[in-house]
Coordinates of C-alpha atoms in Angstrom, one line a residue:
M118 CA 14.8 49.1 23.8
L119 CA 17.5 46.4 23.4
F120 CA 15.0 44.0 21.7
K121 CA 13.7 46.9 19.5
L122 CA 17.3 47.4 18.2
F123 CA 17.7 43.7 17.4
S124 CA 14.4 43.6 15.6
D125 CA 14.8 46.7 13.6
G126 CA 18.3 46.0 12.6
E127 CA 19.5 49.6 12.6
L128 CA 19.0 53.0 14.2
N129 CA 17.4 55.8 12.1
A130 CA 17.7 59.5 13.1
P131 CA 16.3 62.6 11.4
E132 CA 18.9 64.4 9.3
D133 CA 18.3 67.7 11.0
K134 CA 19.1 66.4 14.5
R135 CA 22.7 66.9 15.8
S136 CA 22.1 64.8 18.9
T137 CA 19.9 62.1 20.2
L138 CA 18.8 60.5 23.4
V139 CA 19.2 56.7 23.8
E140 CA 17.7 55.2 27.0
F141 CA 19.3 52.2 28.6
G142 CA 17.5 51.6 31.9
E143 CA 17.6 54.9 33.9
T144 CA 20.7 56.3 32.2
V145 CA 20.4 59.0 29.6
L146 CA 23.3 59.6 27.2
S147 CA 23.6 62.8 25.2
S148 CA 26.3 63.1 22.5
D149 CA 27.0 63.8 19.0
L150 CA 25.0 61.5 16.7
G151 CA 28.0 59.8 15.2
E152 CA 29.6 59.0 18.6
V153 CA 26.3 57.7 19.9
L154 CA 25.8 55.5 16.9
H155 CA 29.4 54.2 17.2
M156 CA 28.9 53.3 20.9
I157 CA 25.6 51.6 20.2
R158 CA 27.1 49.5 17.4
L159 CA 29.9 48.3 19.7
L160 CA 27.5 47.5 22.5
L161 CA 25.2 45.6 20.2
R162 CA 28.1 43.7 18.7
T163 CA 29.2 42.6 22.2
I164 CA 25.7 41.6 23.3
F165 CA 25.2 39.6 20.0
L166 CA 28.5 37.7 20.5
L167 CA 27.5 36.9 24.1
F168 CA 24.1 35.5 22.9
A169 CA 25.9 33.5 20.2
I170 CA 28.3 31.9 22.7
L171 CA 25.4 31.0 25.0
F172 CA 23.3 29.6 22.1
S173 CA 26.2 27.5 20.7
A174 CA 26.9 26.1 24.2
G175 CA 23.4 24.7 24.4
C176 CA 22.7 23.7 20.8
G177 CA 23.5 20.0 21.5
E178 CA 20.4 19.7 23.7
A179 CA 17.2 18.2 22.5
P180 CA 14.3 20.5 21.8
P181 CA 11.9 20.8 24.7
V182 CA 9.1 18.3 24.9
P183 CA 5.5 19.4 24.2
G184 CA 4.0 21.2 27.1
G185 CA 7.3 22.4 28.5
N186 CA 8.8 25.9 28.3
G187 CA 10.1 27.0 25.0
T188 CA 9.5 25.6 21.5
P189 CA 7.4 22.4 21.5
A190 CA 9.2 19.3 20.2
A191 CA 6.4 18.9 17.7
E192 CA 7.4 22.2 16.0
S193 CA 11.1 21.1 15.6
K194 CA 12.2 21.2 12.0
V195 CA 15.9 20.6 12.3
P196 CA 16.7 16.8 11.9
V197 CA 18.6 15.1 14.6
Y198 CA 20.5 11.8 14.8
G199 CA 19.5 8.9 17.0
G200 CA 16.6 6.7 17.9
T201 CA 15.1 3.4 17.0
F202 CA 12.3 3.0 14.4
R203 CA 10.1 0.0 14.9
R204 CA 7.7 -1.1 12.2
A205 CA 5.8 -4.5 12.4
F206 CA 5.2 -6.9 9.6
P207 CA 2.1 -9.3 9.6
S208 CA 4.1 -12.0 7.8
P209 CA 7.8 -13.0 8.1
V210 CA 10.4 -11.7 5.7
I211 CA 11.2 -14.6 3.3
T212 CA 14.7 -13.7 2.1
L213 CA 17.0 -10.8 1.9
D214 CA 19.0 -12.1 -1.0
P215 CA 18.2 -9.6 -3.8
R216 CA 18.1 -12.1 -6.6
A217 CA 15.4 -14.2 -4.8
I218 CA 13.1 -11.4 -3.6
G219 CA 9.5 -11.6 -4.7
D220 CA 7.5 -10.3 -1.8
S221 CA 7.0 -6.7 -0.6
F222 CA 8.2 -7.2 3.0
S223 CA 11.5 -8.7 1.9
H224 CA 11.8 -5.9 -0.6
E225 CA 11.2 -3.2 2.0
V226 CA 13.9 -4.5 4.3
A227 CA 16.4 -5.3 1.5
R228 CA 16.0 -1.7 0.1
Q229 CA 17.6 -0.5 3.4
I230 CA 20.6 -2.8 3.1
F231 CA 21.4 -2.6 -0.6
D232 CA 21.5 0.0 -3.4
G233 CA 20.8 -0.4 -7.1
L234 CA 22.3 1.6 -10.0
V235 CA 19.2 3.8 -9.9
E236 CA 16.2 4.2 -7.6
F237 CA 12.7 5.9 -7.7
D238 CA 12.1 9.3 -6.2
P239 CA 8.7 10.0 -4.4
E240 CA 7.1 10.8 -7.8
A241 CA 8.2 7.4 -9.2
R242 CA 10.9 9.0 -11.5
V243 CA 14.2 7.2 -12.1
V244 CA 17.1 9.0 -10.4
P245 CA 20.7 8.1 -9.8
A246 CA 21.9 6.0 -6.9
I247 CA 25.1 3.9 -7.5
A248 CA 25.1 5.3 -11.0
E249 CA 26.3 8.9 -11.2
S250 CA 25.1 9.4 -14.7
W251 CA 24.2 7.5 -17.9
K252 CA 24.0 7.9 -21.6
V253 CA 21.7 6.1 -24.0
S254 CA 22.8 5.5 -27.6
S255 CA 20.8 6.9 -30.5
D256 CA 19.4 3.5 -31.4
R257 CA 18.2 3.1 -27.7
L258 CA 20.1 -0.2 -27.3
T259 CA 23.1 0.7 -25.2
Y260 CA 23.2 2.3 -21.8
T261 CA 26.7 3.5 -20.8
I262 CA 26.7 4.0 -17.0
K263 CA 29.2 6.0 -15.0
L264 CA 29.5 4.9 -11.4
R265 CA 30.2 6.9 -8.3
N266 CA 33.7 6.2 -6.9
D267 CA 32.9 6.7 -3.2
I268 CA 30.6 3.8 -2.4
R269 CA 31.8 1.1 0.0
F270 CA 30.3 -2.3 0.8
H271 CA 29.5 -2.9 4.5
A272 CA 32.5 -3.8 6.6
T273 CA 30.5 -5.7 9.3
F274 CA 27.3 -7.7 9.6
G275 CA 25.3 -9.7 12.1
A276 CA 24.4 -9.1 15.7
E277 CA 28.1 -9.4 16.8
G278 CA 29.4 -7.0 14.1
R279 CA 31.4 -9.7 12.4
P280 CA 33.8 -8.5 9.6
T281 CA 32.5 -9.1 6.1
N282 CA 34.5 -11.0 3.6
N283 CA 34.8 -8.0 1.3
G284 CA 36.4 -5.9 4.1
G285 CA 34.4 -2.7 3.4
R286 CA 36.1 -2.2 0.0
L287 CA 35.0 0.2 -2.7
L288 CA 32.3 -0.9 -5.2
T289 CA 33.4 -1.2 -8.8
A290 CA 31.9 -2.0 -12.2
E291 CA 33.1 -5.6 -11.8
D292 CA 30.6 -5.9 -8.9
V293 CA 27.8 -4.6 -11.2
S294 CA 28.7 -7.2 -13.8
Y295 CA 28.9 -10.0 -11.2
S296 CA 25.5 -9.1 -9.7
F297 CA 23.7 -9.5 -13.0
H298 CA 25.6 -12.7 -13.9
R299 CA 24.6 -14.0 -10.4
L300 CA 20.9 -13.1 -11.0
L301 CA 20.9 -15.0 -14.3
D302 CA 23.1 -17.9 -13.2
P303 CA 22.0 -21.0 -15.2
K304 CA 22.7 -23.1 -12.1
T305 CA 20.1 -21.4 -9.9
K306 CA 17.6 -20.3 -12.5
M307 CA 16.1 -17.5 -10.3
P308 CA 12.5 -16.7 -11.4
R309 CA 13.0 -12.9 -11.2
G310 CA 16.0 -13.1 -13.5
K311 CA 13.6 -13.5 -16.4
L312 CA 12.7 -9.8 -16.2
F313 CA 16.3 -9.0 -17.3
L314 CA 16.4 -11.2 -20.4
V315 CA 16.0 -8.1 -22.5
I316 CA 19.8 -7.7 -22.0
K317 CA 21.7 -8.8 -25.0
G318 CA 23.1 -12.4 -24.6
S319 CA 21.3 -12.9 -21.3
E320 CA 19.1 -15.7 -22.6
A321 CA 22.1 -17.7 -23.9
Y322 CA 23.9 -17.2 -20.6
A323 CA 20.8 -18.2 -18.5
A324 CA 20.4 -21.3 -20.6
G325 CA 24.0 -22.3 -20.0
S326 CA 25.0 -22.0 -23.6
A327 CA 27.3 -19.0 -23.2
P328 CA 30.1 -18.3 -20.7
N329 CA 28.9 -14.8 -19.9
I330 CA 26.3 -12.1 -20.8
S331 CA 27.6 -10.5 -24.0
G332 CA 25.6 -7.3 -23.4
I333 CA 27.4 -6.4 -20.2
Q334 CA 30.8 -4.9 -20.8
V335 CA 33.0 -3.5 -18.0
L336 CA 34.7 -0.4 -19.5
A337 CA 36.6 0.8 -16.5
S338 CA 36.5 0.4 -12.7
D339 CA 33.8 3.1 -12.7
S340 CA 32.1 2.5 -16.0
I341 CA 29.9 -0.2 -17.5
A342 CA 27.9 -0.6 -20.7
I343 CA 24.7 -2.6 -20.9
S344 CA 23.3 -3.4 -24.3
L345 CA 19.8 -4.7 -25.1
E346 CA 18.4 -7.1 -27.7
K347 CA 15.7 -4.5 -28.6
P348 CA 14.8 -1.0 -27.4
F349 CA 12.9 -1.5 -24.2
A350 CA 11.2 1.6 -22.8
P351 CA 11.2 0.8 -19.1
F352 CA 14.7 -0.6 -18.9
L353 CA 16.0 2.0 -16.5
S354 CA 13.1 1.2 -14.2
L355 CA 14.2 -2.4 -14.2
L356 CA 17.5 -1.3 -12.7
A357 CA 15.7 0.0 -9.7
L358 CA 14.2 -3.4 -8.8
P359 CA 15.5 -5.2 -5.7
N360 CA 16.6 -8.0 -7.9
A361 CA 19.1 -5.6 -9.5
F362 CA 20.7 -4.5 -6.2
I363 CA 24.5 -4.7 -6.3
V364 CA 26.2 -7.3 -4.1
P365 CA 29.9 -8.2 -3.3
R366 CA 31.1 -11.5 -4.7
E367 CA 33.1 -12.4 -1.5
D368 CA 29.9 -12.3 0.7
A369 CA 27.2 -13.2 -1.8
E370 CA 28.8 -16.7 -2.2
R371 CA 28.3 -17.5 1.4
P372 CA 25.4 -20.1 1.8
N373 CA 23.6 -17.9 4.4
F374 CA 23.6 -14.7 2.4
G375 CA 19.8 -14.5 2.4
T376 CA 19.7 -14.2 6.2
D377 CA 23.0 -12.3 6.7
P378 CA 23.1 -10.0 3.6
V379 CA 25.8 -7.5 2.9
G380 CA 25.3 -4.5 0.6
T381 CA 26.1 -0.8 0.4
G382 CA 22.9 0.6 1.8
P383 CA 22.2 3.1 4.6
F384 CA 21.6 0.3 7.1
I385 CA 23.6 -2.8 8.0
S386 CA 22.0 -6.2 8.7
S387 CA 22.4 -7.0 12.4
G388 CA 20.7 -10.3 12.8
K389 CA 17.5 -11.2 14.7
Q390 CA 16.3 -11.0 18.2
G391 CA 13.5 -13.5 18.4
D392 CA 11.1 -12.7 15.6
T393 CA 12.5 -9.2 15.1
L394 CA 14.9 -8.2 12.3
I395 CA 17.5 -5.6 13.4
L396 CA 19.3 -3.1 11.1
K397 CA 21.9 -0.6 12.3
A398 CA 23.0 2.7 10.8
N399 CA 25.8 2.5 8.2
Q400 CA 28.2 5.2 9.5
N401 CA 30.0 5.2 6.2
Y402 CA 27.1 5.5 3.8
F403 CA 28.0 7.4 0.7
R404 CA 25.1 9.8 1.1
G405 CA 25.9 10.5 4.7
R406 CA 24.8 8.2 7.6
P407 CA 21.0 8.0 8.1
Y408 CA 19.4 9.9 10.9
L409 CA 18.2 6.8 12.7
D410 CA 20.5 4.6 14.7
R411 CA 18.5 1.5 14.3
L412 CA 15.6 -0.2 12.5
E413 CA 13.6 -3.0 14.0
F414 CA 11.0 -5.1 12.1
P415 CA 9.1 -7.4 14.5
F416 CA 6.8 -10.1 13.1
I417 CA 3.4 -9.4 14.7
K418 CA 0.8 -11.7 13.2
E419 CA -2.4 -9.9 14.3
E420 CA -3.1 -6.4 12.9
K421 CA -5.1 -5.5 16.1
D422 CA -2.0 -6.4 18.2
S423 CA 0.2 -4.1 16.1
F424 CA -2.3 -1.3 16.4
A425 CA -2.4 -1.8 20.2
M426 CA 1.4 -1.7 20.4
F427 CA 1.4 1.5 18.4
K428 CA -1.0 3.1 20.8
R429 CA 1.3 2.1 23.7
G430 CA 4.2 3.7 21.9
E431 CA 5.9 0.4 21.1
L432 CA 5.9 1.0 17.3
M433 CA 6.8 4.1 15.4
E434 CA 4.2 3.6 12.7
T435 CA 1.3 1.2 12.0
N436 CA -1.3 0.2 9.5
V437 CA -4.8 1.1 10.6
P438 CA -7.2 -1.9 10.9
D439 CA -10.4 -1.4 9.0
P440 CA -12.6 -1.3 12.2
E441 CA -10.4 1.5 13.5
Y442 CA -10.3 3.5 10.3
K443 CA -13.2 5.9 11.0
N444 CA -12.0 6.3 14.6
V445 CA -8.6 7.4 13.4
K446 CA -10.0 9.7 10.8
S447 CA -12.1 11.5 13.4
D448 CA -9.5 11.6 16.1
P449 CA -8.2 15.2 16.5
L450 CA -4.7 13.9 17.5
L451 CA -4.3 11.0 15.0
A452 CA -6.1 12.4 11.9
P453 CA -3.4 15.0 11.2
L454 CA -0.7 12.3 11.3
F455 CA -2.6 9.8 9.0
Q456 CA -1.2 9.5 5.4
E457 CA -3.2 7.8 2.6
T458 CA -2.8 7.7 -1.1
S459 CA -3.7 5.5 -4.1
R460 CA -1.3 2.6 -4.7
W461 CA -0.5 1.1 -8.0
G462 CA -1.6 -2.5 -7.4
T463 CA -4.5 -4.9 -7.7
Y464 CA -6.2 -7.2 -5.2
Y465 CA -7.5 -10.3 -7.0
L466 CA -8.6 -13.9 -6.7
G467 CA -6.6 -16.1 -9.0
M468 CA -8.0 -19.2 -10.7
N469 CA -5.7 -21.9 -12.0
V470 CA -7.0 -22.1 -15.5
T471 CA -5.4 -25.6 -16.1
K472 CA -7.5 -27.3 -13.4
P473 CA -11.3 -28.0 -13.5
P474 CA -13.7 -26.4 -12.9
F475 CA -11.6 -23.2 -13.6
D476 CA -10.5 -24.5 -17.0
N477 CA -13.9 -23.4 -18.3
V478 CA -14.0 -19.7 -19.2
K479 CA -17.8 -19.5 -18.5
V480 CA -17.2 -20.7 -14.9
R481 CA -14.5 -18.0 -14.5
Q482 CA -16.8 -15.3 -15.9
A483 CA -19.7 -16.5 -13.7
I484 CA -17.6 -16.1 -10.6
N485 CA -16.6 -12.6 -11.7
F486 CA -20.3 -11.6 -12.1
A487 CA -21.1 -13.2 -8.7
I488 CA -18.8 -11.1 -6.6
D489 CA -20.2 -7.8 -5.1
R490 CA -17.0 -5.7 -5.2
E491 CA -18.8 -2.5 -4.3
T492 CA -20.0 -3.9 -1.0
I493 CA -16.6 -5.4 -0.2
V494 CA -15.0 -2.0 -0.8
K495 CA -17.6 0.1 1.0
L496 CA -18.5 -2.1 4.0
I497 CA -15.5 -4.3 4.6
L498 CA -12.8 -1.8 3.6
N499 CA -14.5 1.4 4.7
D500 CA -14.4 2.7 1.1
R501 CA -10.6 2.7 1.2
A502 CA -10.0 1.2 -2.2
R503 CA -11.2 1.6 -5.8
I504 CA -13.3 -1.1 -7.5
A505 CA -11.3 -2.9 -10.2
K506 CA -12.6 -3.3 -13.7
G507 CA -9.4 -4.9 -14.9
V508 CA -5.7 -5.3 -14.2
L509 CA -4.1 -1.9 -14.5
P510 CA -4.7 0.6 -11.6
P511 CA -5.7 4.2 -12.3
G512 CA -2.9 6.6 -12.9
I513 CA -0.5 4.1 -14.5
T514 CA 0.3 4.4 -18.2
A515 CA -2.3 2.6 -20.5
F516 CA -5.0 2.6 -17.8
N517 CA -8.2 2.4 -19.8
P518 CA -11.3 4.0 -18.3
A519 CA -13.5 2.5 -21.1
L520 CA -12.4 -1.0 -20.2
R521 CA -15.4 -3.5 -20.2
G522 CA -15.2 -5.2 -16.8
Y523 CA -17.6 -7.1 -14.6
S524 CA -20.4 -5.8 -12.4
Y525 CA -22.3 -7.5 -9.7
D526 CA -25.0 -9.5 -11.6
P527 CA -26.0 -12.8 -9.9
E528 CA -28.6 -13.6 -12.5
R529 CA -26.0 -13.3 -15.3
A530 CA -23.6 -15.4 -13.2
K531 CA -26.2 -18.1 -12.9
K532 CA -26.9 -18.1 -16.6
L533 CA -23.2 -18.5 -17.4
L534 CA -22.9 -21.2 -14.8
A535 CA -25.8 -23.1 -16.5
E536 CA -24.1 -22.6 -19.9
A537 CA -21.0 -24.2 -18.4
G538 CA -23.0 -27.3 -17.5
Y539 CA -24.0 -26.4 -13.9
P540 CA -27.6 -25.2 -13.8
D541 CA -28.2 -23.7 -10.3
G542 CA -24.8 -25.0 -9.3
K543 CA -25.9 -28.7 -9.7
G544 CA -22.9 -30.9 -10.2
F545 CA -20.4 -28.1 -9.4
P546 CA -17.6 -29.5 -7.3
E547 CA -16.8 -28.0 -3.9
I548 CA -14.0 -25.6 -4.2
T549 CA -11.5 -24.1 -1.7
L550 CA -10.4 -20.5 -1.5
Q551 CA -7.0 -20.2 0.0
F552 CA -5.8 -16.9 1.5
N553 CA -2.9 -15.8 3.7
R554 CA -3.6 -15.0 7.3
D555 CA -4.8 -11.4 7.7
P556 CA -8.0 -10.0 9.2
S557 CA -9.0 -8.0 6.0
H558 CA -8.4 -11.1 3.8
E559 CA -10.5 -13.2 6.1
R560 CA -13.4 -10.7 6.1
S561 CA -13.3 -10.3 2.3
S562 CA -13.1 -14.1 1.8
E563 CA -16.1 -14.8 4.0
F564 CA -18.2 -12.3 2.0
I565 CA -17.0 -13.9 -1.2
L566 CA -18.0 -17.3 0.1
A567 CA -21.5 -16.0 0.7
N568 CA -21.6 -14.5 -2.9
L569 CA -20.7 -17.8 -4.4
R570 CA -23.3 -19.6 -2.3
D571 CA -26.0 -17.3 -3.8
I572 CA -25.3 -18.8 -7.3
G573 CA -25.1 -22.4 -6.1
I574 CA -21.4 -22.8 -5.6
T575 CA -20.1 -24.3 -2.3
C576 CA -16.8 -22.9 -1.3
I577 CA -14.8 -23.5 1.9
L578 CA -12.0 -21.2 3.2
K579 CA -8.4 -22.2 3.9
E580 CA -6.2 -19.7 5.9
V581 CA -2.4 -20.2 5.9
E582 CA 0.7 -18.2 6.7
F583 CA 2.1 -16.1 3.8
P584 CA 5.3 -18.1 3.1
E585 CA 3.3 -21.3 2.8
H586 CA 0.6 -19.6 0.8
F587 CA 3.0 -18.0 -1.6
K588 CA 5.0 -21.1 -2.2
S589 CA 1.9 -23.3 -2.9
V590 CA 0.4 -20.7 -5.3
E591 CA 3.6 -20.2 -7.3
N592 CA 4.0 -24.0 -7.5
G593 CA 0.5 -24.4 -8.9
E594 CA -0.7 -26.5 -5.9
V595 CA -3.8 -24.2 -5.3
S596 CA -6.7 -23.8 -7.7
F597 CA -8.4 -20.8 -6.2
F598 CA -6.5 -18.2 -4.2
R599 CA -6.3 -14.7 -3.0
M600 CA -3.3 -12.7 -4.2
G601 CA -2.3 -9.1 -4.7
W602 CA 0.2 -7.4 -7.0
T603 CA 1.8 -4.1 -6.4
V604 CA 4.0 -2.4 -9.0
D605 CA 7.8 -3.2 -9.0
Y606 CA 8.4 -0.5 -11.7
P607 CA 5.8 2.0 -12.9
D608 CA 4.9 0.6 -16.3
P609 CA 2.1 -1.6 -17.7
D610 CA 4.7 -4.1 -18.7
N611 CA 5.1 -5.0 -15.0
F612 CA 1.5 -6.0 -14.9
L613 CA 0.5 -7.4 -18.3
Y614 CA 3.7 -9.1 -19.3
T615 CA 4.9 -10.3 -15.9
L616 CA 1.5 -11.6 -14.8
F617 CA -0.1 -12.9 -18.0
H618 CA 2.6 -13.9 -20.5
S619 CA 2.8 -17.6 -21.0
K620 CA 6.6 -17.5 -20.5
N621 CA 6.0 -16.4 -16.9
I622 CA 3.7 -19.2 -15.8
G623 CA 4.4 -20.2 -12.2
R624 CA 7.1 -18.7 -10.1
E625 CA 7.7 -15.8 -12.5
G626 CA 4.3 -14.3 -11.7
N627 CA 1.7 -15.9 -13.9
F628 CA 0.1 -17.8 -11.0
A629 CA -3.2 -18.4 -12.9
R630 CA -1.1 -20.3 -15.5
Y631 CA -3.0 -18.3 -18.1
S632 CA -1.9 -18.7 -21.8
N633 CA -3.3 -16.8 -24.8
P634 CA -1.0 -16.5 -27.8
K635 CA -2.7 -13.3 -28.9
V636 CA -2.1 -11.7 -25.6
D637 CA 1.6 -12.9 -25.7
E638 CA 2.0 -11.3 -29.1
L639 CA 0.5 -8.0 -28.0
V640 CA 2.5 -7.5 -24.8
E641 CA 5.7 -8.6 -26.6
R642 CA 5.1 -5.9 -29.2
A643 CA 4.2 -3.3 -26.6
R644 CA 7.2 -3.8 -24.4
F645 CA 9.6 -3.1 -27.3
E646 CA 7.6 -0.2 -28.7
I647 CA 9.1 3.1 -27.8
D648 CA 6.4 5.5 -29.1
P649 CA 3.6 5.8 -26.4
K650 CA 1.1 6.5 -29.2
D651 CA 1.6 3.0 -30.5
R652 CA 2.5 1.3 -27.2
I653 CA -0.6 2.2 -25.2
P654 CA -3.2 0.8 -27.6
L655 CA -1.3 -2.5 -27.6
Y656 CA -1.5 -2.8 -23.8
Q657 CA -5.2 -1.8 -23.8
R658 CA -6.1 -4.4 -26.3
A659 CA -4.2 -7.1 -24.4
E660 CA -5.9 -6.1 -21.1
Q661 CA -9.4 -6.3 -22.6
M662 CA -8.6 -9.9 -23.9
I663 CA -7.3 -10.8 -20.4
V664 CA -10.4 -9.5 -18.7
D665 CA -12.7 -11.3 -21.2
D666 CA -10.8 -14.6 -20.5
A667 CA -11.2 -13.9 -16.7
P668 CA -8.2 -15.8 -15.2
W669 CA -8.7 -13.5 -12.2
V670 CA -11.6 -12.2 -10.3
F671 CA -10.6 -8.5 -10.4
I672 CA -11.6 -7.1 -6.9
Y673 CA -10.1 -3.7 -6.2
H674 CA -7.1 -1.4 -6.6
Y675 CA -5.2 -0.6 -3.4
T676 CA -4.7 2.5 -1.4
T677 CA -1.7 2.6 0.9
H678 CA -1.6 4.4 4.2
V679 CA 0.5 4.9 7.3
L680 CA -0.1 6.2 10.8
P681 CA 3.2 7.4 12.3
Q682 CA 3.8 8.6 15.9
A683 CA 3.7 12.4 16.4
N684 CA 7.5 12.7 16.7
V685 CA 8.2 11.0 13.4
R686 CA 9.6 13.2 10.6
G687 CA 10.5 12.5 7.0
L688 CA 8.2 9.5 6.5
H689 CA 6.3 9.8 3.2
I690 CA 4.3 7.2 1.3
T691 CA 3.8 7.2 -2.5
T692 CA 1.8 5.3 -5.1
M693 CA 4.7 2.8 -5.3
G694 CA 3.9 1.4 -1.8
A695 CA 5.6 1.1 1.6
Q696 CA 8.6 -0.8 0.2
F697 CA 9.8 2.4 -1.4
I698 CA 9.8 4.5 1.9
L699 CA 13.2 6.2 2.3
Y700 CA 14.1 5.2 5.8
R701 CA 17.4 7.0 5.5
Q702 CA 15.4 10.3 5.5
I703 CA 13.3 9.5 8.6
W704 CA 14.2 11.1 11.9
L705 CA 12.7 11.3 15.4
V706 CA 12.0 14.4 17.4
P707 CA 13.5 13.6 20.9
Q708 CA 10.8 12.8 23.4
S709 CA 12.6 14.1 26.5
Q710 CA 15.1 16.6 27.6
G711 CA 18.7 15.7 28.0
Q712 CA 19.1 13.4 25.0
N713 CA 22.4 14.8 23.6
Q714 CA 21.7 14.3 20.0
G715 CA 23.7 16.3 17.5
Q716 CA 22.2 18.1 14.5
P717 CA 23.5 16.5 11.3
E718 CA 23.8 17.7 7.8
P719 CA 20.8 16.6 5.7
P720 CA 21.5 13.3 3.8
K721 CA 22.4 13.8 0.2
N722 CA 19.9 12.8 -2.5

């Protein structure tokens, strides 16, 4: 009866009854209805208070583990503090200095240490971060940005928790101005700084002919105005790039800032243990401290080794090697945990168009027709990618389903090779395809080697570590190379301008050293066109020209995936890729009883 009263919430009695019987064990009470109800209410209130006291005394305990008595841990929905999240990288992090970041692993770690003025939400929309709000002028040239006034830089860093030079002070608009001037400093000439030359006066400053960037004006300690040379549709998206993270002058001028970074983010750089990068929770983070106590990013070269570590419980999430994909998808325990989605990026083979034999467009076209993309995707990748016809991935603005791309056509490849002066491959020099160490790159490269052999081209493979690979490619030392590009900001400008404009040859992203004045003109017009009806056709025309010129072999568009442990919560991947995972929202269901982990307030957005 007691539980019936709690579940019903009230007692109901017929109006024509002057008394009622209420059973409690073997005792029967008979009284006036009003008195009975009064007594019952008092009794229920007392019992409820006793239950509340007992419950509150035990609320600090961890949820029971699966298989124990009570609610299984897997069903827990209330976030808890604590725990270490380990995620392995197959290549080392290159640098954590925001202005120098150009690879996805460095980006992923740096995003936990720093904040930008804005960031992307899971749907790739621009949302506030350090910026509280902004206004755009009617001519679309000036962005007036109001900053939050409660954001502090990290007070400590490194394994020993050394004090930072800034002392944990509040961030101001002066720091925003400094960070952009540092990115465009004419003494360092950082390649990624070119993305921000749309800011008024930035070119003159970057060239050393002006003392500052005229388009950046500090209005107050919590307010800054940024003016552009021309209206630029994706400008706010640029502000979410890692290169635009805000840094403190006092620490950024240390010579080892790239290995001991200091920002405002949810985690603090805590040095390395062997090949493992360590980050610790920022207790003073402006959105509220993250749930996790610690992040660890070990460098594990072999994908199969990472997967084995995950299965032993030594990693909290993993990529799934291609040979294990079908096993995971059919595993009743792992399949529900597996997340996979399309990713805005392109896997390609780059050809240095300034070096023979790749300076001949018919050679480049022949190689495109020689590659069997469909078999690579279906057999090597387990159908986990989408065959690429061109540069832009499906779903991004200006994607063109009617684009004329390349199909697998060995006979046409041989014909083009003959027209280039190499009938049946005779006289064609031996070429080398360089790729960074990774099992899937190796399998794909071996298949490509066989495709090229079928049209008379002798190709050998060269496998190197990613830092060496990346440096040699951006410096133009390699003629034929595997590379991939995933979106920094969700706009075609980030593909077609960044990767193919002649201004960006080399370190800035145009690794093929491709130059076509007509393409330059189209992408320049498109990036400053506000109306999508006019903007999209410009990008589509430029992409078709690029595909026809074939500076790349367009292989496939990525998917991205993650397999977390069963006790991981709050981990979500998006089309933007793993570097945009919000680690501050991840929490772990405790694995055993007795872990006294408190229940926090959810982090603010």
